[in-house]
PDB file of C-alpha atoms in Angstrom:
ATOM      1  CA  UNK A   1     -22.809  18.399   3.188  1.00  0.00           C
ATOM      2  CA  UNK A   2     -20.396  19.769   5.786  1.00  0.00           C
ATOM      3  CA  UNK A   3     -21.267  17.096   8.362  1.00  0.00           C
ATOM      4  CA  UNK A   4     -19.520  14.422   6.311  1.00  0.00           C
ATOM      5  CA  UNK A   5     -16.334  16.465   6.023  1.00  0.00           C
ATOM      6  CA  UNK A   6     -16.290  17.047   9.762  1.00  0.00           C
ATOM      7  CA  UNK A   7     -16.726  13.322  10.411  1.00  0.00           C
ATOM      8  CA  UNK A   8     -13.639  12.477   8.408  1.00  0.00           C
ATOM      9  CA  UNK A   9     -11.428  14.511  10.721  1.00  0.00           C
ATOM     10  CA  UNK A  10     -13.113  13.916  14.054  1.00  0.00           C
ATOM     11  CA  UNK A  11     -10.930  11.058  15.284  1.00  0.00           C
ATOM     12  CA  UNK A  12      -8.245  13.033  17.146  1.00  0.00           C
ATOM     13  CA  UNK A  13     -10.661  15.733  18.306  1.00  0.00           C
ATOM     14  CA  UNK A  14     -12.998  13.096  19.713  1.00  0.00           C
ATOM     15  CA  UNK A  15     -10.191  11.647  21.825  1.00  0.00           C
ATOM     16  CA  UNK A  16      -8.827  14.981  22.979  1.00  0.00           C
ATOM     17  CA  UNK A  17     -12.220  16.414  23.886  1.00  0.00           C
ATOM     18  CA  UNK A  18     -13.603  13.357  25.652  1.00  0.00           C
ATOM     19  CA  UNK A  19     -14.270  13.487  29.410  1.00  0.00           C
ATOM     20  CA  UNK A  20     -11.330  11.117  29.923  1.00  0.00           C
ATOM     21  CA  UNK A  21      -8.767  13.523  28.483  1.00  0.00           C
ATOM     22  CA  UNK A  22     -10.311  16.995  28.794  1.00  0.00           C
ATOM     23  CA  UNK A  23     -10.579  17.526  32.552  1.00  0.00           C
ATOM     24  CA  UNK A  24     -11.041  21.077  33.773  1.00  0.00           C
ATOM     25  CA  UNK A  25     -10.238  20.985  37.483  1.00  0.00           C
ATOM     26  CA  UNK A  26      -9.229  23.206  40.377  1.00  0.00           C
ATOM     27  CA  UNK A  27      -6.602  20.647  41.373  1.00  0.00           C
ATOM     28  CA  UNK A  28      -3.401  22.441  40.408  1.00  0.00           C
ATOM     29  CA  UNK A  29      -0.131  20.532  40.698  1.00  0.00           C
ATOM     30  CA  UNK A  30       1.904  23.208  38.994  1.00  0.00           C
ATOM     31  CA  UNK A  31       1.505  26.597  37.473  1.00  0.00           C
ATOM     32  CA  UNK A  32      -1.373  25.729  35.160  1.00  0.00           C
ATOM     33  CA  UNK A  33      -4.777  24.023  35.481  1.00  0.00           C
ATOM     34  CA  UNK A  34      -5.406  20.766  33.631  1.00  0.00           C
ATOM     35  CA  UNK A  35      -7.764  21.434  30.715  1.00  0.00           C
ATOM     36  CA  UNK A  36      -6.442  24.949  30.149  1.00  0.00           C
ATOM     37  CA  UNK A  37      -4.605  26.506  27.243  1.00  0.00           C
ATOM     38  CA  UNK A  38      -1.363  28.017  28.440  1.00  0.00           C
ATOM     39  CA  UNK A  39       1.999  29.275  27.272  1.00  0.00           C
ATOM     40  CA  UNK A  40       4.483  26.643  28.423  1.00  0.00           C
ATOM     41  CA  UNK A  41       8.273  26.804  28.558  1.00  0.00           C
ATOM     42  CA  UNK A  42       9.632  24.495  25.844  1.00  0.00           C
ATOM     43  CA  UNK A  43      12.242  23.090  28.205  1.00  0.00           C
ATOM     44  CA  UNK A  44       9.429  21.736  30.409  1.00  0.00           C
ATOM     45  CA  UNK A  45       8.033  19.562  27.588  1.00  0.00           C
ATOM     46  CA  UNK A  46       9.512  16.103  27.017  1.00  0.00           C
ATOM     47  CA  UNK A  47       9.057  14.085  23.832  1.00  0.00           C
ATOM     48  CA  UNK A  48       6.182  11.683  23.273  1.00  0.00           C
ATOM     49  CA  UNK A  49       7.596   8.152  23.770  1.00  0.00           C
ATOM     50  CA  UNK A  50       4.767   6.785  21.635  1.00  0.00           C
ATOM     51  CA  UNK A  51       5.436   9.043  18.623  1.00  0.00           C
ATOM     52  CA  UNK A  52       5.227   6.758  15.569  1.00  0.00           C
ATOM     53  CA  UNK A  53       6.844   9.312  13.293  1.00  0.00           C
ATOM     54  CA  UNK A  54      10.629   9.063  13.327  1.00  0.00           C
ATOM     55  CA  UNK A  55      11.587  11.503  10.555  1.00  0.00           C
ATOM     56  CA  UNK A  56      10.663  15.053   9.624  1.00  0.00           C
ATOM     57  CA  UNK A  57      11.318  16.619   6.222  1.00  0.00           C
ATOM     58  CA  UNK A  58      14.005  19.252   6.833  1.00  0.00           C
ATOM     59  CA  UNK A  59      12.915  21.805   4.216  1.00  0.00           C
ATOM     60  CA  UNK A  60       9.273  21.640   5.270  1.00  0.00           C
ATOM     61  CA  UNK A  61      10.324  22.013   8.920  1.00  0.00           C
ATOM     62  CA  UNK A  62      12.430  25.060   8.050  1.00  0.00           C
ATOM     63  CA  UNK A  63       9.517  26.660   6.175  1.00  0.00           C
ATOM     64  CA  UNK A  64       7.236  26.128   9.175  1.00  0.00           C
ATOM     65  CA  UNK A  65       9.909  27.576  11.451  1.00  0.00           C
ATOM     66  CA  UNK A  66      10.085  30.748   9.342  1.00  0.00           C
ATOM     67  CA  UNK A  67       6.294  31.046   9.409  1.00  0.00           C
ATOM     68  CA  UNK A  68       6.236  30.614  13.211  1.00  0.00           C
ATOM     69  CA  UNK A  69       8.987  33.211  13.648  1.00  0.00           C
ATOM     70  CA  UNK A  70       6.858  35.693  11.719  1.00  0.00           C
ATOM     71  CA  UNK A  71       3.308  34.833  12.816  1.00  0.00           C
ATOM     72  CA  UNK A  72       3.677  32.642  15.910  1.00  0.00           C
ATOM     73  CA  UNK A  73       2.060  29.231  16.481  1.00  0.00           C
ATOM     74  CA  UNK A  74      -1.540  29.352  15.278  1.00  0.00           C
ATOM     75  CA  UNK A  75      -2.545  25.867  16.502  1.00  0.00           C
ATOM     76  CA  UNK A  76      -1.401  24.982  20.052  1.00  0.00           C
ATOM     77  CA  UNK A  77       0.433  21.731  20.755  1.00  0.00           C
ATOM     78  CA  UNK A  78      -1.155  19.226  23.138  1.00  0.00           C
ATOM     79  CA  UNK A  79       0.583  17.996  26.293  1.00  0.00           C
ATOM     80  CA  UNK A  80      -0.212  15.914  29.344  1.00  0.00           C
ATOM     81  CA  UNK A  81       0.765  16.944  32.845  1.00  0.00           C
ATOM     82  CA  UNK A  82       3.460  14.751  34.418  1.00  0.00           C
ATOM     83  CA  UNK A  83       4.067  16.636  37.661  1.00  0.00           C
ATOM     84  CA  UNK A  84       5.104  20.036  38.912  1.00  0.00           C
ATOM     85  CA  UNK A  85       5.958  22.102  35.831  1.00  0.00           C
ATOM     86  CA  UNK A  86       6.606  18.934  33.814  1.00  0.00           C
ATOM     87  CA  UNK A  87       4.737  18.020  30.651  1.00  0.00           C
ATOM     88  CA  UNK A  88       4.882  15.356  27.984  1.00  0.00           C
ATOM     89  CA  UNK A  89       3.986  16.037  24.362  1.00  0.00           C
ATOM     90  CA  UNK A  90       0.864  14.300  23.051  1.00  0.00           C
ATOM     91  CA  UNK A  91       0.628  15.838  19.593  1.00  0.00           C
ATOM     92  CA  UNK A  92       2.300  18.644  17.656  1.00  0.00           C
ATOM     93  CA  UNK A  93       5.941  17.486  17.579  1.00  0.00           C
ATOM     94  CA  UNK A  94       6.521  19.118  14.192  1.00  0.00           C
ATOM     95  CA  UNK A  95       5.239  22.460  15.527  1.00  0.00           C
ATOM     96  CA  UNK A  96       7.364  22.075  18.656  1.00  0.00           C
ATOM     97  CA  UNK A  97      10.518  21.346  16.652  1.00  0.00           C
ATOM     98  CA  UNK A  98       9.850  24.276  14.320  1.00  0.00           C
ATOM     99  CA  UNK A  99       9.283  26.567  17.326  1.00  0.00           C
ATOM    100  CA  UNK A 100      12.656  25.519  18.758  1.00  0.00           C
ATOM    101  CA  UNK A 101      14.304  26.213  15.380  1.00  0.00           C
ATOM    102  CA  UNK A 102      12.674  29.652  15.388  1.00  0.00           C
ATOM    103  CA  UNK A 103      14.231  30.382  18.795  1.00  0.00           C
ATOM    104  CA  UNK A 104      10.979  30.473  20.781  1.00  0.00           C
ATOM    105  CA  UNK A 105      11.185  29.831  24.525  1.00  0.00           C
ATOM    106  CA  UNK A 106       7.485  29.068  25.032  1.00  0.00           C
ATOM    107  CA  UNK A 107       4.647  27.526  23.038  1.00  0.00           C
ATOM    108  CA  UNK A 108       0.855  27.646  23.459  1.00  0.00           C
ATOM    109  CA  UNK A 109      -0.394  24.260  24.631  1.00  0.00           C
ATOM    110  CA  UNK A 110      -3.571  22.428  25.571  1.00  0.00           C
ATOM    111  CA  UNK A 111      -3.064  20.622  28.881  1.00  0.00           C
ATOM    112  CA  UNK A 112      -4.758  17.236  29.003  1.00  0.00           C
ATOM    113  CA  UNK A 113      -4.921  14.160  31.186  1.00  0.00           C
ATOM    114  CA  UNK A 114      -4.118  10.893  29.423  1.00  0.00           C
ATOM    115  CA  UNK A 115      -2.823   7.449  30.301  1.00  0.00           C
ATOM    116  CA  UNK A 116      -0.240   5.598  28.221  1.00  0.00           C
ATOM    117  CA  UNK A 117      -2.799   3.876  26.003  1.00  0.00           C
ATOM    118  CA  UNK A 118      -4.559   7.167  25.296  1.00  0.00           C
ATOM    119  CA  UNK A 119      -1.165   8.736  24.522  1.00  0.00           C
ATOM    120  CA  UNK A 120      -0.471   6.008  21.979  1.00  0.00           C
ATOM    121  CA  UNK A 121      -3.941   6.367  20.456  1.00  0.00           C
ATOM    122  CA  UNK A 122      -3.620  10.138  20.139  1.00  0.00           C
ATOM    123  CA  UNK A 123      -0.149   9.954  18.598  1.00  0.00           C
ATOM    124  CA  UNK A 124      -1.192   7.291  16.097  1.00  0.00           C
ATOM    125  CA  UNK A 125      -4.459   8.992  15.151  1.00  0.00           C
ATOM    126  CA  UNK A 126      -2.724  12.319  14.605  1.00  0.00           C
ATOM    127  CA  UNK A 127      -0.099  10.551  12.512  1.00  0.00           C
ATOM    128  CA  UNK A 128      -2.764   8.830  10.389  1.00  0.00           C
ATOM    129  CA  UNK A 129      -4.621  12.073   9.711  1.00  0.00           C
ATOM    130  CA  UNK A 130      -1.603  13.752   8.112  1.00  0.00           C
ATOM    131  CA  UNK A 131      -2.374  13.965   4.379  1.00  0.00           C
ATOM    132  CA  UNK A 132       1.180  13.283   3.174  1.00  0.00           C
ATOM    133  CA  UNK A 133       1.554  10.075   5.162  1.00  0.00           C
ATOM    134  CA  UNK A 134       2.638   7.034   3.155  1.00  0.00           C
ATOM    135  CA  UNK A 135      -0.028   4.277   2.746  1.00  0.00           C
ATOM    136  CA  UNK A 136       2.244   1.693   4.368  1.00  0.00           C
ATOM    137  CA  UNK A 137       2.823   3.956   7.385  1.00  0.00           C
ATOM    138  CA  UNK A 138      -0.950   4.339   7.725  1.00  0.00           C
ATOM    139  CA  UNK A 139      -1.383   0.565   7.539  1.00  0.00           C
ATOM    140  CA  UNK A 140       1.241   0.037  10.240  1.00  0.00           C
ATOM    141  CA  UNK A 141      -0.380   2.681  12.468  1.00  0.00           C
ATOM    142  CA  UNK A 142      -3.767   0.981  12.006  1.00  0.00           C
ATOM    143  CA  UNK A 143      -2.210  -2.339  12.969  1.00  0.00           C
ATOM    144  CA  UNK A 144      -0.625  -0.859  16.110  1.00  0.00           C
ATOM    145  CA  UNK A 145      -3.979   0.592  17.173  1.00  0.00           C
ATOM    146  CA  UNK A 146      -5.588  -2.836  16.742  1.00  0.00           C
ATOM    147  CA  UNK A 147      -2.877  -4.801  18.542  1.00  0.00           C
ATOM    148  CA  UNK A 148      -1.540  -2.420  21.195  1.00  0.00           C
ATOM    149  CA  UNK A 149      -4.773  -0.612  22.031  1.00  0.00           C
ATOM    150  CA  UNK A 150      -6.947  -3.744  21.721  1.00  0.00           C
ATOM    151  CA  UNK A 151      -9.375  -2.118  19.296  1.00  0.00           C
ATOM    152  CA  UNK A 152     -11.704  -3.837  16.870  1.00  0.00           C
ATOM    153  CA  UNK A 153     -11.727  -2.706  13.241  1.00  0.00           C
ATOM    154  CA  UNK A 154     -15.097  -1.069  13.864  1.00  0.00           C
ATOM    155  CA  UNK A 155     -13.758   0.895  16.862  1.00  0.00           C
ATOM    156  CA  UNK A 156     -10.678   1.819  14.859  1.00  0.00           C
ATOM    157  CA  UNK A 157     -12.741   3.150  11.949  1.00  0.00           C
ATOM    158  CA  UNK A 158     -14.691   5.336  14.410  1.00  0.00           C
ATOM    159  CA  UNK A 159     -11.519   6.752  15.973  1.00  0.00           C
ATOM    160  CA  UNK A 160      -9.832   7.672  12.704  1.00  0.00           C
ATOM    161  CA  UNK A 161     -13.024   8.784  10.956  1.00  0.00           C
ATOM    162  CA  UNK A 162     -12.686   6.349   8.039  1.00  0.00           C
ATOM    163  CA  UNK A 163     -14.945   3.629   6.650  1.00  0.00           C
ATOM    164  CA  UNK A 164     -14.326   0.114   7.919  1.00  0.00           C
ATOM    165  CA  UNK A 165     -13.690  -1.059   4.336  1.00  0.00           C
ATOM    166  CA  UNK A 166     -10.996   1.635   3.973  1.00  0.00           C
ATOM    167  CA  UNK A 167      -9.317   0.466   7.182  1.00  0.00           C
ATOM    168  CA  UNK A 168      -9.447  -3.151   5.951  1.00  0.00           C
ATOM    169  CA  UNK A 169      -7.886  -2.199   2.603  1.00  0.00           C
ATOM    170  CA  UNK A 170      -4.962  -0.517   4.348  1.00  0.00           C
ATOM    171  CA  UNK A 171      -4.412  -3.475   6.670  1.00  0.00           C
ATOM    172  CA  UNK A 172      -4.318  -5.875   3.710  1.00  0.00           C
ATOM    173  CA  UNK A 173      -1.187  -4.081   2.461  1.00  0.00           C
ATOM    174  CA  UNK A 174       0.717  -5.693   5.348  1.00  0.00           C
ATOM    175  CA  UNK A 175       0.083  -9.120   3.774  1.00  0.00           C
ATOM    176  CA  UNK A 176       2.209  -8.266   0.733  1.00  0.00           C
ATOM    177  CA  UNK A 177       5.814  -9.559   0.483  1.00  0.00           C
ATOM    178  CA  UNK A 178       8.400  -7.375   2.230  1.00  0.00           C
ATOM    179  CA  UNK A 179       9.956  -6.338  -1.094  1.00  0.00           C
ATOM    180  CA  UNK A 180       6.661  -4.897  -2.309  1.00  0.00           C
ATOM    181  CA  UNK A 181       5.988  -3.202   1.043  1.00  0.00           C
ATOM    182  CA  UNK A 182       9.388  -1.489   0.836  1.00  0.00           C
ATOM    183  CA  UNK A 183       8.586  -0.246  -2.692  1.00  0.00           C
ATOM    184  CA  UNK A 184       5.290   1.144  -1.400  1.00  0.00           C
ATOM    185  CA  UNK A 185       7.057   2.810   1.531  1.00  0.00           C
ATOM    186  CA  UNK A 186       9.605   4.377  -0.838  1.00  0.00           C
ATOM    187  CA  UNK A 187       6.859   5.526  -3.253  1.00  0.00           C
ATOM    188  CA  UNK A 188       8.280   3.322  -6.018  1.00  0.00           C
ATOM    189  CA  UNK A 189       4.740   2.010  -6.522  1.00  0.00           C
ATOM    190  CA  UNK A 190       1.382   3.475  -5.513  1.00  0.00           C
ATOM    191  CA  UNK A 191      -1.295   2.064  -3.263  1.00  0.00           C
ATOM    192  CA  UNK A 192      -3.292   1.337  -6.445  1.00  0.00           C
ATOM    193  CA  UNK A 193      -0.494  -0.938  -7.695  1.00  0.00           C
ATOM    194  CA  UNK A 194      -0.273  -2.652  -4.305  1.00  0.00           C
ATOM    195  CA  UNK A 195      -4.026  -3.229  -4.088  1.00  0.00           C
ATOM    196  CA  UNK A 196      -4.027  -4.726  -7.586  1.00  0.00           C
ATOM    197  CA  UNK A 197      -1.286  -7.170  -6.561  1.00  0.00           C
ATOM    198  CA  UNK A 198      -3.420  -8.274  -3.607  1.00  0.00           C
ATOM    199  CA  UNK A 199      -5.715  -9.836  -6.206  1.00  0.00           C
ATOM    200  CA  UNK A 200      -3.063 -12.563  -6.631  1.00  0.00           C
ATOM    201  CA  UNK A 201      -2.835 -15.169  -3.873  1.00  0.00           C
ATOM    202  CA  UNK A 202       0.571 -16.655  -4.632  1.00  0.00           C
ATOM    203  CA  UNK A 203       3.505 -14.622  -3.259  1.00  0.00           C
ATOM    204  CA  UNK A 204       5.923 -15.694  -6.013  1.00  0.00           C
ATOM    205  CA  UNK A 205       3.466 -14.591  -8.691  1.00  0.00           C
ATOM    206  CA  UNK A 206       2.959 -11.285  -6.874  1.00  0.00           C
ATOM    207  CA  UNK A 207       6.717 -10.694  -7.055  1.00  0.00           C
ATOM    208  CA  UNK A 208       6.789 -11.580 -10.775  1.00  0.00           C
ATOM    209  CA  UNK A 209       4.036  -9.040 -11.469  1.00  0.00           C
ATOM    210  CA  UNK A 210       5.836  -6.505  -9.265  1.00  0.00           C
ATOM    211  CA  UNK A 211       8.964  -6.968 -11.381  1.00  0.00           C
ATOM    212  CA  UNK A 212       6.885  -6.243 -14.490  1.00  0.00           C
ATOM    213  CA  UNK A 213       5.494  -3.060 -12.917  1.00  0.00           C
ATOM    214  CA  UNK A 214       9.012  -1.766 -12.286  1.00  0.00           C
ATOM    215  CA  UNK A 215      10.578  -2.922 -15.564  1.00  0.00           C
ATOM    216  CA  UNK A 216       7.752  -1.726 -17.827  1.00  0.00           C
ATOM    217  CA  UNK A 217       6.563   1.214 -15.699  1.00  0.00           C
ATOM    218  CA  UNK A 218       3.006  -0.119 -15.802  1.00  0.00           C
ATOM    219  CA  UNK A 219       0.037   2.007 -14.794  1.00  0.00           C
ATOM    220  CA  UNK A 220      -2.414   0.856 -12.140  1.00  0.00           C
ATOM    221  CA  UNK A 221      -5.011   0.159 -14.836  1.00  0.00           C
ATOM    222  CA  UNK A 222      -2.573  -2.020 -16.794  1.00  0.00           C
ATOM    223  CA  UNK A 223      -1.755  -4.054 -13.685  1.00  0.00           C
ATOM    224  CA  UNK A 224      -5.448  -4.491 -12.880  1.00  0.00           C
ATOM    225  CA  UNK A 225      -6.061  -5.857 -16.385  1.00  0.00           C
ATOM    226  CA  UNK A 226      -3.084  -8.222 -16.099  1.00  0.00           C
ATOM    227  CA  UNK A 227      -4.298  -9.554 -12.747  1.00  0.00           C
ATOM    228  CA  UNK A 228      -7.836  -9.939 -14.080  1.00  0.00           C
ATOM    229  CA  UNK A 229      -6.569 -11.887 -17.096  1.00  0.00           C
ATOM    230  CA  UNK A 230      -4.382 -14.042 -14.855  1.00  0.00           C
ATOM    231  CA  UNK A 231      -7.302 -14.948 -12.600  1.00  0.00           C
ATOM    232  CA  UNK A 232      -9.759 -15.515 -15.464  1.00  0.00           C
ATOM    233  CA  UNK A 233      -9.976 -19.238 -16.317  1.00  0.00           C
ATOM    234  CA  UNK A 234     -10.202 -19.995 -20.056  1.00  0.00           C
ATOM    235  CA  UNK A 235     -13.774 -20.626 -21.210  1.00  0.00           C
ATOM    236  CA  UNK A 236     -14.700 -23.959 -22.725  1.00  0.00           C
ATOM    237  CA  UNK A 237     -15.028 -22.583 -26.262  1.00  0.00           C
ATOM    238  CA  UNK A 238     -11.537 -21.070 -26.096  1.00  0.00           C
ATOM    239  CA  UNK A 239      -9.834 -24.095 -24.659  1.00  0.00           C
ATOM    240  CA  UNK A 240      -7.722 -25.824 -27.298  1.00  0.00           C
ATOM    241  CA  UNK A 241      -9.200 -29.267 -27.998  1.00  0.00           C
ATOM    242  CA  UNK A 242      -6.539 -31.779 -28.774  1.00  0.00           C
ATOM    243  CA  UNK A 243      -7.810 -34.498 -31.102  1.00  0.00           C
ATOM    244  CA  UNK A 244      -5.781 -37.694 -30.940  1.00  0.00           C
ATOM    245  CA  UNK A 245      -5.002 -38.999 -34.420  1.00  0.00           C
ATOM    246  CA  UNK A 246      -6.153 -42.528 -35.233  1.00  0.00           C
ATOM    247  CA  UNK A 247      -3.324 -45.062 -35.436  1.00  0.00           C
ATOM    248  CA  UNK A 248      -3.291 -45.241 -39.275  1.00  0.00           C
ATOM    249  CA  UNK A 249      -2.894 -41.460 -39.509  1.00  0.00           C
ATOM    250  CA  UNK A 250      -0.148 -41.522 -36.892  1.00  0.00           C
ATOM    251  CA  UNK A 251       1.725 -44.046 -39.031  1.00  0.00           C
ATOM    252  CA  UNK A 252       1.104 -41.912 -42.155  1.00  0.00           C
ATOM    253  CA  UNK A 253       2.471 -38.829 -40.369  1.00  0.00           C
ATOM    254  CA  UNK A 254       5.565 -40.807 -39.404  1.00  0.00           C
ATOM    255  CA  UNK A 255       6.085 -41.962 -42.997  1.00  0.00           C
ATOM    256  CA  UNK A 256       5.729 -38.411 -44.385  1.00  0.00           C
ATOM    257  CA  UNK A 257       8.146 -37.111 -41.748  1.00  0.00           C
ATOM    258  CA  UNK A 258      10.755 -39.705 -42.724  1.00  0.00           C
ATOM    259  CA  UNK A 259      10.275 -38.973 -46.423  1.00  0.00           C
ATOM    260  CA  UNK A 260      10.584 -35.200 -45.956  1.00  0.00           C
ATOM    261  CA  UNK A 261      13.413 -35.451 -43.442  1.00  0.00           C
ATOM    262  CA  UNK A 262      11.575 -32.930 -41.236  1.00  0.00           C
ATOM    263  CA  UNK A 263       9.171 -32.878 -38.305  1.00  0.00           C
ATOM    264  CA  UNK A 264       5.563 -33.111 -39.394  1.00  0.00           C
ATOM    265  CA  UNK A 265       2.499 -31.914 -37.477  1.00  0.00           C
ATOM    266  CA  UNK A 266      -0.827 -33.310 -38.593  1.00  0.00           C
ATOM    267  CA  UNK A 267      -4.248 -32.176 -37.346  1.00  0.00           C
ATOM    268  CA  UNK A 268      -7.685 -33.504 -38.294  1.00  0.00           C
ATOM    269  CA  UNK A 269     -11.159 -32.834 -36.900  1.00  0.00           C
ATOM    270  CA  UNK A 270     -14.056 -35.243 -36.658  1.00  0.00           C
ATOM    271  CA  UNK A 271     -15.353 -34.135 -40.094  1.00  0.00           C
ATOM    272  CA  UNK A 272     -12.137 -35.226 -41.751  1.00  0.00           C
ATOM    273  CA  UNK A 273     -10.790 -31.696 -42.298  1.00  0.00           C
ATOM    274  CA  UNK A 274      -7.309 -30.807 -41.101  1.00  0.00           C
ATOM    275  CA  UNK A 275      -3.833 -29.607 -41.984  1.00  0.00           C
ATOM    276  CA  UNK A 276      -0.227 -30.757 -42.243  1.00  0.00           C
ATOM    277  CA  UNK A 277       2.559 -28.470 -40.985  1.00  0.00           C
ATOM    278  CA  UNK A 278       6.153 -29.122 -42.111  1.00  0.00           C
ATOM    279  CA  UNK A 279       8.846 -27.580 -39.922  1.00  0.00           C
ATOM    280  CA  UNK A 280      12.122 -26.126 -41.242  1.00  0.00           C
ATOM    281  CA  UNK A 281      14.961 -24.327 -39.508  1.00  0.00           C
ATOM    282  CA  UNK A 282      16.485 -22.189 -42.298  1.00  0.00           C
ATOM    283  CA  UNK A 283      16.118 -21.132 -45.952  1.00  0.00           C
ATOM    284  CA  UNK A 284      18.324 -23.956 -47.214  1.00  0.00           C
ATOM    285  CA  UNK A 285      16.131 -26.561 -45.542  1.00  0.00           C
ATOM    286  CA  UNK A 286      13.050 -24.837 -46.954  1.00  0.00           C
ATOM    287  CA  UNK A 287      14.471 -25.107 -50.481  1.00  0.00           C
ATOM    288  CA  UNK A 288      15.145 -28.806 -49.914  1.00  0.00           C
ATOM    289  CA  UNK A 289      11.570 -29.391 -48.775  1.00  0.00           C
ATOM    290  CA  UNK A 290      10.243 -27.402 -51.741  1.00  0.00           C
ATOM    291  CA  UNK A 291      12.234 -29.565 -54.204  1.00  0.00           C
ATOM    292  CA  UNK A 292      10.769 -32.701 -52.648  1.00  0.00           C
ATOM    293  CA  UNK A 293       7.254 -31.364 -52.879  1.00  0.00           C
ATOM    294  CA  UNK A 294       7.797 -30.246 -56.480  1.00  0.00           C
ATOM    295  CA  UNK A 295       9.584 -33.499 -57.333  1.00  0.00           C
ATOM    296  CA  UNK A 296      12.781 -31.556 -58.123  1.00  0.00           C
ATOM    297  CA  UNK A 297      15.647 -33.724 -57.053  1.00  0.00           C
TER     298      UNK A 297
END
């Protein structure tokens, strides 16, 4: 039971603890050994150039800062060694920022070895595994891992600890029109709404349905039903069968229409049964038609 839960969060740990990035060595090019956990001066740590996250919620950051000021940093940040007493952040930028707000001079840090591609992978994987991350941001991170790190969808699913079908569903969100993607990014619609809209192939129709979602505040279930009905072709028994009137009946309909002074609709099936519909536009015209029918002139 617990093995499945561990698998879902193993992506970043698997990268950080691999032989390629976790090298414990006696080759010291500064104060600390690569592979160690050490207390590092914050001023020695530069930002991660591959950090996909460009905004941090101020109130949440302040709350973390207050917690760090009281209890310290429980989970170390991760850095890579760049030279003598120089480090570059791999993961933990939110913790690092909060530590600076709290007035700390040093932070506990894992020291790793990583090339640029591994840095990008680690930053993206950590970003993906944050629970509050927007679905569109996850989709864009997945796409960057595929394109910039040359991963297959299968390799990607292994790294982030998610099913391949889940990865594919996120990537499909990037096929939606920009207007819908922006609404998803801004939490105007949910991923459920977006996935339902993917059931429509035509972009213009997707935007029409999107407009209905916003205007009528539709639930995901309502949108799914609308899309299903849209894609369901009418069955033969429900298709309206238009019977063409024989020429004599067409002439009779024309004569009745002229006599009544109104449009006439006449329908008749193959058994000879049918109906005549007389159109009127107001009560006065209805009274006129009634007098004709009742022979009241």
